[in-house]
PDB file of C-alpha atoms in Angstrom:
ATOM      1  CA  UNK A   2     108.668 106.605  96.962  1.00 74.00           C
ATOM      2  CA  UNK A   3     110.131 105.776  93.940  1.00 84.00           C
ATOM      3  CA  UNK A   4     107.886 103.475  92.364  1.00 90.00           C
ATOM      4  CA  UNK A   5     105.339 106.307  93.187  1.00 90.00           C
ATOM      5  CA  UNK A   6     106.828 108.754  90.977  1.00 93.00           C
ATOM      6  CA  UNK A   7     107.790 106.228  88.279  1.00 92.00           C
ATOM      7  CA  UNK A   8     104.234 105.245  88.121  1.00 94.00           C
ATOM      8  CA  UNK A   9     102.412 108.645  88.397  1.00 96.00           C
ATOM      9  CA  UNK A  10     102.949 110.393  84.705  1.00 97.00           C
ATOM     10  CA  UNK A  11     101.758 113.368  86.673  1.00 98.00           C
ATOM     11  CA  UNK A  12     102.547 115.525  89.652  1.00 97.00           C
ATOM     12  CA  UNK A  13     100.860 118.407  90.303  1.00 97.00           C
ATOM     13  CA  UNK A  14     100.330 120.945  93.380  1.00 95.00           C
ATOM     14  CA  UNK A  15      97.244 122.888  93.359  1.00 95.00           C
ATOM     15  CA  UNK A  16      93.606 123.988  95.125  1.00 95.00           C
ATOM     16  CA  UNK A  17      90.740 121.936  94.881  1.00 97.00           C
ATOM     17  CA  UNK A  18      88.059 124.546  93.243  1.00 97.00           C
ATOM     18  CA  UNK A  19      85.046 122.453  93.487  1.00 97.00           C
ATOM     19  CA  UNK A  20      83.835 118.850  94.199  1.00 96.00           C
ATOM     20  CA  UNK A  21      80.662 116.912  92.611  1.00 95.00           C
ATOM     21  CA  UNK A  22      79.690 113.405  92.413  1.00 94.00           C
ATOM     22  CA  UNK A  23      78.764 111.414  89.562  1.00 93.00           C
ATOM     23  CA  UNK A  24      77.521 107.821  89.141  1.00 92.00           C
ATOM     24  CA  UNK A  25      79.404 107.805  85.062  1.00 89.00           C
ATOM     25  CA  UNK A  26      80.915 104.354  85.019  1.00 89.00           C
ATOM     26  CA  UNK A  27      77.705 102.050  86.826  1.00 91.00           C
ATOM     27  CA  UNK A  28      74.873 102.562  88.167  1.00 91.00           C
ATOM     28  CA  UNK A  29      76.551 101.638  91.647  1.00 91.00           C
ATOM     29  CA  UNK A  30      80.075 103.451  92.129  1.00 90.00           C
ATOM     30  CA  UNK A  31      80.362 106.905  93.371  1.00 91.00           C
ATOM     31  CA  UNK A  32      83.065 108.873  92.216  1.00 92.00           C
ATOM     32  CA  UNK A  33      84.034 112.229  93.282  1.00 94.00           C
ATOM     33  CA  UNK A  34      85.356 114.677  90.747  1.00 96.00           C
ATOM     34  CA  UNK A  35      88.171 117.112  92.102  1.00 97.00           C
ATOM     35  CA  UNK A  36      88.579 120.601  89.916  1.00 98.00           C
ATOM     36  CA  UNK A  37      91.612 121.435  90.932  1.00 98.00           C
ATOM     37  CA  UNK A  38      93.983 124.543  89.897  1.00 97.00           C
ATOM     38  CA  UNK A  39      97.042 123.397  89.300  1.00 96.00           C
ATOM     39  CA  UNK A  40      99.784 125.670  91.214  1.00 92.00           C
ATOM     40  CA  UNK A  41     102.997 123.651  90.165  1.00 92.00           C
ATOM     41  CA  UNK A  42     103.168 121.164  87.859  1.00 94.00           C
ATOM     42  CA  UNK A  43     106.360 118.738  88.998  1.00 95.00           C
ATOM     43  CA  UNK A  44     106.387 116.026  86.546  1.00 96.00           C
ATOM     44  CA  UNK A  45     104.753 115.631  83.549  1.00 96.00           C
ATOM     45  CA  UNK A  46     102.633 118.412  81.552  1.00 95.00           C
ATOM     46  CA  UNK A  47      99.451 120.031  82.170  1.00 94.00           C
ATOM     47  CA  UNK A  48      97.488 122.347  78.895  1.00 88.00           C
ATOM     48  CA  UNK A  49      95.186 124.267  81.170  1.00 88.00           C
ATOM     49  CA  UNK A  50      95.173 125.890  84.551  1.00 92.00           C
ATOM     50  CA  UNK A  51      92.999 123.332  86.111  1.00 96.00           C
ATOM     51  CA  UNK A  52      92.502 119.389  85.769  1.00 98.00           C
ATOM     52  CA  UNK A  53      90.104 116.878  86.707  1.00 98.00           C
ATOM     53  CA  UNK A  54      90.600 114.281  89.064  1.00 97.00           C
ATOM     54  CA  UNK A  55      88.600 110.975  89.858  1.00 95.00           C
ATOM     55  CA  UNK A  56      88.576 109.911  93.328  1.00 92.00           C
ATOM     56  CA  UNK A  57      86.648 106.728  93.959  1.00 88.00           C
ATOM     57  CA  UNK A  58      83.727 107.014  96.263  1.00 84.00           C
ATOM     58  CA  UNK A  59      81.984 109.870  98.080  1.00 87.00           C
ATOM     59  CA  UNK A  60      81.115 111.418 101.833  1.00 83.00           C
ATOM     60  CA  UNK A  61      78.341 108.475 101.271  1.00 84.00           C
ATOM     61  CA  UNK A  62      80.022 105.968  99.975  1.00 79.00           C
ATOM     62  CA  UNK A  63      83.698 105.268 100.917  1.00 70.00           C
ATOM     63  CA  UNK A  64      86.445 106.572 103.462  1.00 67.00           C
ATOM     64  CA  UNK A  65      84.997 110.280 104.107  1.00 64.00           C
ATOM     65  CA  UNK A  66      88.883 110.710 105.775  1.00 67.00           C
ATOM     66  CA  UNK A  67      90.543 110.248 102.682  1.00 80.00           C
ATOM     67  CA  UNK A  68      88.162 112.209 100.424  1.00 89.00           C
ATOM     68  CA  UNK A  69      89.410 116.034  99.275  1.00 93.00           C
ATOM     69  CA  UNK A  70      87.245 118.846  99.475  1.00 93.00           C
ATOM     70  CA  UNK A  71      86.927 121.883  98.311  1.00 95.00           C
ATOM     71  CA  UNK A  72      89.637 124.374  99.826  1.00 93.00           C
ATOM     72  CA  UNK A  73      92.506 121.984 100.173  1.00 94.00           C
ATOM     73  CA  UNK A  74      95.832 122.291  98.985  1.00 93.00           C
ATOM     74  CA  UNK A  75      97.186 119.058  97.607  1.00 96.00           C
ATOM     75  CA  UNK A  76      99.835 117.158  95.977  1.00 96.00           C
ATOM     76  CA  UNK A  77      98.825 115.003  94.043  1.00 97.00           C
ATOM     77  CA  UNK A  78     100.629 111.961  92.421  1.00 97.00           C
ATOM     78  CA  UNK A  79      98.221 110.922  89.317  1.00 98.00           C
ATOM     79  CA  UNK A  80      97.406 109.156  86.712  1.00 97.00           C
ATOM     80  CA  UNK A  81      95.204 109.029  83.499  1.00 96.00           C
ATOM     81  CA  UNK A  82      92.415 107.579  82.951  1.00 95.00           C
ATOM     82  CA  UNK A  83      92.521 106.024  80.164  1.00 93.00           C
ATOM     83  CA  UNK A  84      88.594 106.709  79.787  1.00 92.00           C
ATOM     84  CA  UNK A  85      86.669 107.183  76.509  1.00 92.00           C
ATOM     85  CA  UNK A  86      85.286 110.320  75.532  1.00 91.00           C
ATOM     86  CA  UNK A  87      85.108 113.569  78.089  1.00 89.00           C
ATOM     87  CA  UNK A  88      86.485 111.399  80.856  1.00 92.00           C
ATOM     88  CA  UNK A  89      90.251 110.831  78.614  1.00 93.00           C
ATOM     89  CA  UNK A  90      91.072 113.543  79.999  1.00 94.00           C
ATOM     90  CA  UNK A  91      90.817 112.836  83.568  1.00 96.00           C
ATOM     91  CA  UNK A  92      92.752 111.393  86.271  1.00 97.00           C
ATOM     92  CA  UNK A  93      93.134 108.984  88.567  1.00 96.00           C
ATOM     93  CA  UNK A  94      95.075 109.074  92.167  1.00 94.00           C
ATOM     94  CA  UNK A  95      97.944 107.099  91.498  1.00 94.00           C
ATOM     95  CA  UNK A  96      97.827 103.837  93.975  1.00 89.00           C
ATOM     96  CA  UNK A  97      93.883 104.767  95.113  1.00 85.00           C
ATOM     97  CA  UNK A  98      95.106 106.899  97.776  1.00 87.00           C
ATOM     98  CA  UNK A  99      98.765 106.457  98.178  1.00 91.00           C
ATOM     99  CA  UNK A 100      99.159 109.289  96.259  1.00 94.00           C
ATOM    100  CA  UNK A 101      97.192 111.977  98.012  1.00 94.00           C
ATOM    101  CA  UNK A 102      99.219 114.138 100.292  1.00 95.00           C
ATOM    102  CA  UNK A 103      97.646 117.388 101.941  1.00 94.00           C
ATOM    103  CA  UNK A 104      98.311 120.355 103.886  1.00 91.00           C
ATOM    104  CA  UNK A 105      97.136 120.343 107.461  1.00 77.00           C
ATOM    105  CA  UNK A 106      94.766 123.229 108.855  1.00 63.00           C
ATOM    106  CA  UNK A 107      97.720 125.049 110.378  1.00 62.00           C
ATOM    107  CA  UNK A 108      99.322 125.172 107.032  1.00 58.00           C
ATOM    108  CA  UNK A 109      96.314 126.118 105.249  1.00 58.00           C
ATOM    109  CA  UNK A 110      95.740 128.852 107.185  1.00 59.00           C
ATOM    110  CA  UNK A 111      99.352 130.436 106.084  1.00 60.00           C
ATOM    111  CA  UNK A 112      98.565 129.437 102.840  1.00 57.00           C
ATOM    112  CA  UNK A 113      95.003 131.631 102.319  1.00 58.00           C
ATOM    113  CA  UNK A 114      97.080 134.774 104.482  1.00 59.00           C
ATOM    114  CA  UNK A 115      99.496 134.390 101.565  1.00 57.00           C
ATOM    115  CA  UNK A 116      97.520 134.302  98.907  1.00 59.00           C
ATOM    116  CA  UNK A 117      95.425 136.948  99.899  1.00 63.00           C
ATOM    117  CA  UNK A 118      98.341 138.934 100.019  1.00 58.00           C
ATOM    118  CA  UNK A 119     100.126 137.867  97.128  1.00 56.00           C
ATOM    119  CA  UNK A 120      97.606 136.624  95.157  1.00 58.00           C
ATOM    120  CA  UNK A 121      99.330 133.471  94.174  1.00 55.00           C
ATOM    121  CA  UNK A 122     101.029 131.450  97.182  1.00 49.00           C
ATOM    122  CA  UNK A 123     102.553 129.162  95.503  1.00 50.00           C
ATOM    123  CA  UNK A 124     105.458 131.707  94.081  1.00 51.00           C
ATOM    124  CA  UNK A 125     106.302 133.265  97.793  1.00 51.00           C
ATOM    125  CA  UNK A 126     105.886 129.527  99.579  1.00 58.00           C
ATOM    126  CA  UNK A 127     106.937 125.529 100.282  1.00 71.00           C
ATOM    127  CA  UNK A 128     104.357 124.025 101.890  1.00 83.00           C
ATOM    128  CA  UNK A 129     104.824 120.630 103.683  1.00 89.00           C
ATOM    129  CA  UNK A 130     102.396 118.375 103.013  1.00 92.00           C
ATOM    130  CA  UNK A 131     101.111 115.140 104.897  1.00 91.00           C
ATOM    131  CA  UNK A 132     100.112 112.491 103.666  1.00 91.00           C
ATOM    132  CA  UNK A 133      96.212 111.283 103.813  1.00 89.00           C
ATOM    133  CA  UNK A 134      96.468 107.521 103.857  1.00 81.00           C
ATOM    134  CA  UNK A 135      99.175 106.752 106.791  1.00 70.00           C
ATOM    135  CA  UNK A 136      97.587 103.505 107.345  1.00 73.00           C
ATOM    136  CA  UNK A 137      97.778 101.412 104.158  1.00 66.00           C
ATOM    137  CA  UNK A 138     100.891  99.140 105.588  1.00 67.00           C
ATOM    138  CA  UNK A 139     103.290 100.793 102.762  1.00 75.00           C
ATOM    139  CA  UNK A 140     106.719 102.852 102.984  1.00 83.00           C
ATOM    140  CA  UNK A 141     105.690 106.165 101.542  1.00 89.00           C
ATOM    141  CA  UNK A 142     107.230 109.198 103.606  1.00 89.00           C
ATOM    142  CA  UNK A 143     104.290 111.113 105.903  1.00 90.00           C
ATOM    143  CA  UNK A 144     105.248 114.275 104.576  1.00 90.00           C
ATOM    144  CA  UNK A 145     106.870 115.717 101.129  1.00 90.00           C
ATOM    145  CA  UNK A 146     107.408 118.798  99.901  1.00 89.00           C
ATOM    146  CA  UNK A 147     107.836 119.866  96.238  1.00 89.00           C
ATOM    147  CA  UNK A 148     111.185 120.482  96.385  1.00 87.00           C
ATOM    148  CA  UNK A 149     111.694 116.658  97.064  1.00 89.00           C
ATOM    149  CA  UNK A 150     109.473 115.359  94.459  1.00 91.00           C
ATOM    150  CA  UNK A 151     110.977 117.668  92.398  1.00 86.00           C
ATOM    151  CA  UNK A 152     114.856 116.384  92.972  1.00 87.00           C
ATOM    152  CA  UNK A 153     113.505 112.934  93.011  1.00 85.00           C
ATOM    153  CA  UNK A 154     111.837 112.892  89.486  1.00 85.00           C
ATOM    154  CA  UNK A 155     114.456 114.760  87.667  1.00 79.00           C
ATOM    155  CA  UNK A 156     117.456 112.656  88.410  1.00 67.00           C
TER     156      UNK A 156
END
């Protein structure tokens, strides 16, 4: 877990807003592009409400099951880019998809009943989230919360 964090400049919670795929890099790759509002930022510094993130591949080309889509609430271990131009200020999953983590549909259900009552979620609630990978043969915990990235990155 820790060489996660010490390797992802940026953790974020948030919604993913919207999804498209682009073909920017070759004529061959997919990538998908994640909107997503940031709801807590746990490490590192976001300048706008929302941030774009690169996931390699799309529903037709790559692992559909680790793919995000629009409506889920993630946390998200990142890093930049490193991209000229428009794309500098995009991200990439830190370890492909080690660090994607997820809330499951039970939890997202809570989630949109709190936030349509409270507008923002994210102030009245700790989700647990899973992670999306579980079988790429590392160590990383199946489920974290923000509290425990949190206490992890600032000691």
């Amino acid at each position: 877990m820790v060489e996660l964090e010490d390797d992802s400049p940026l953790i974020i919670t948030g919604e993913i807003s919207r999804t498209s795929v682009i073909r920017d890099i070759d004529d061959i790759t997919d990538f998908t592009l994640l909107d997503v509002k940031v709801s807590q930022t746990l490490k590192g510094t976001v300048n706008s409400g929302s941030i774009i993130v690169r996931q390699t591949g799309s529903a037709e080309q790559g692992s559909a099951e680790t793919l995000l889509q629009t409506g889920d609430v993630v946390m998200l271990f990142l890093t930049p880019t490193d991209l000229p131009g428009e794309q500098s200020s995009q991200y990439y999953v830190t370890g492909a998809t080690a660090g994607v983590y997820r809330v499951t549909d039970d939890t997202q259900q809570s989630w949109n009943v709190l936030r349509s009552q409270h507008g923002n979620a994210s102030d009245a609630w700790q989700p647990v989230f899973e992670r999306v990978n579980v079988d790429s043969g590392d160590e990383l915990p199946s489920e974290l919360t923000p509290a425990q990235v949190y206490e992890q990155v600032k000691d």
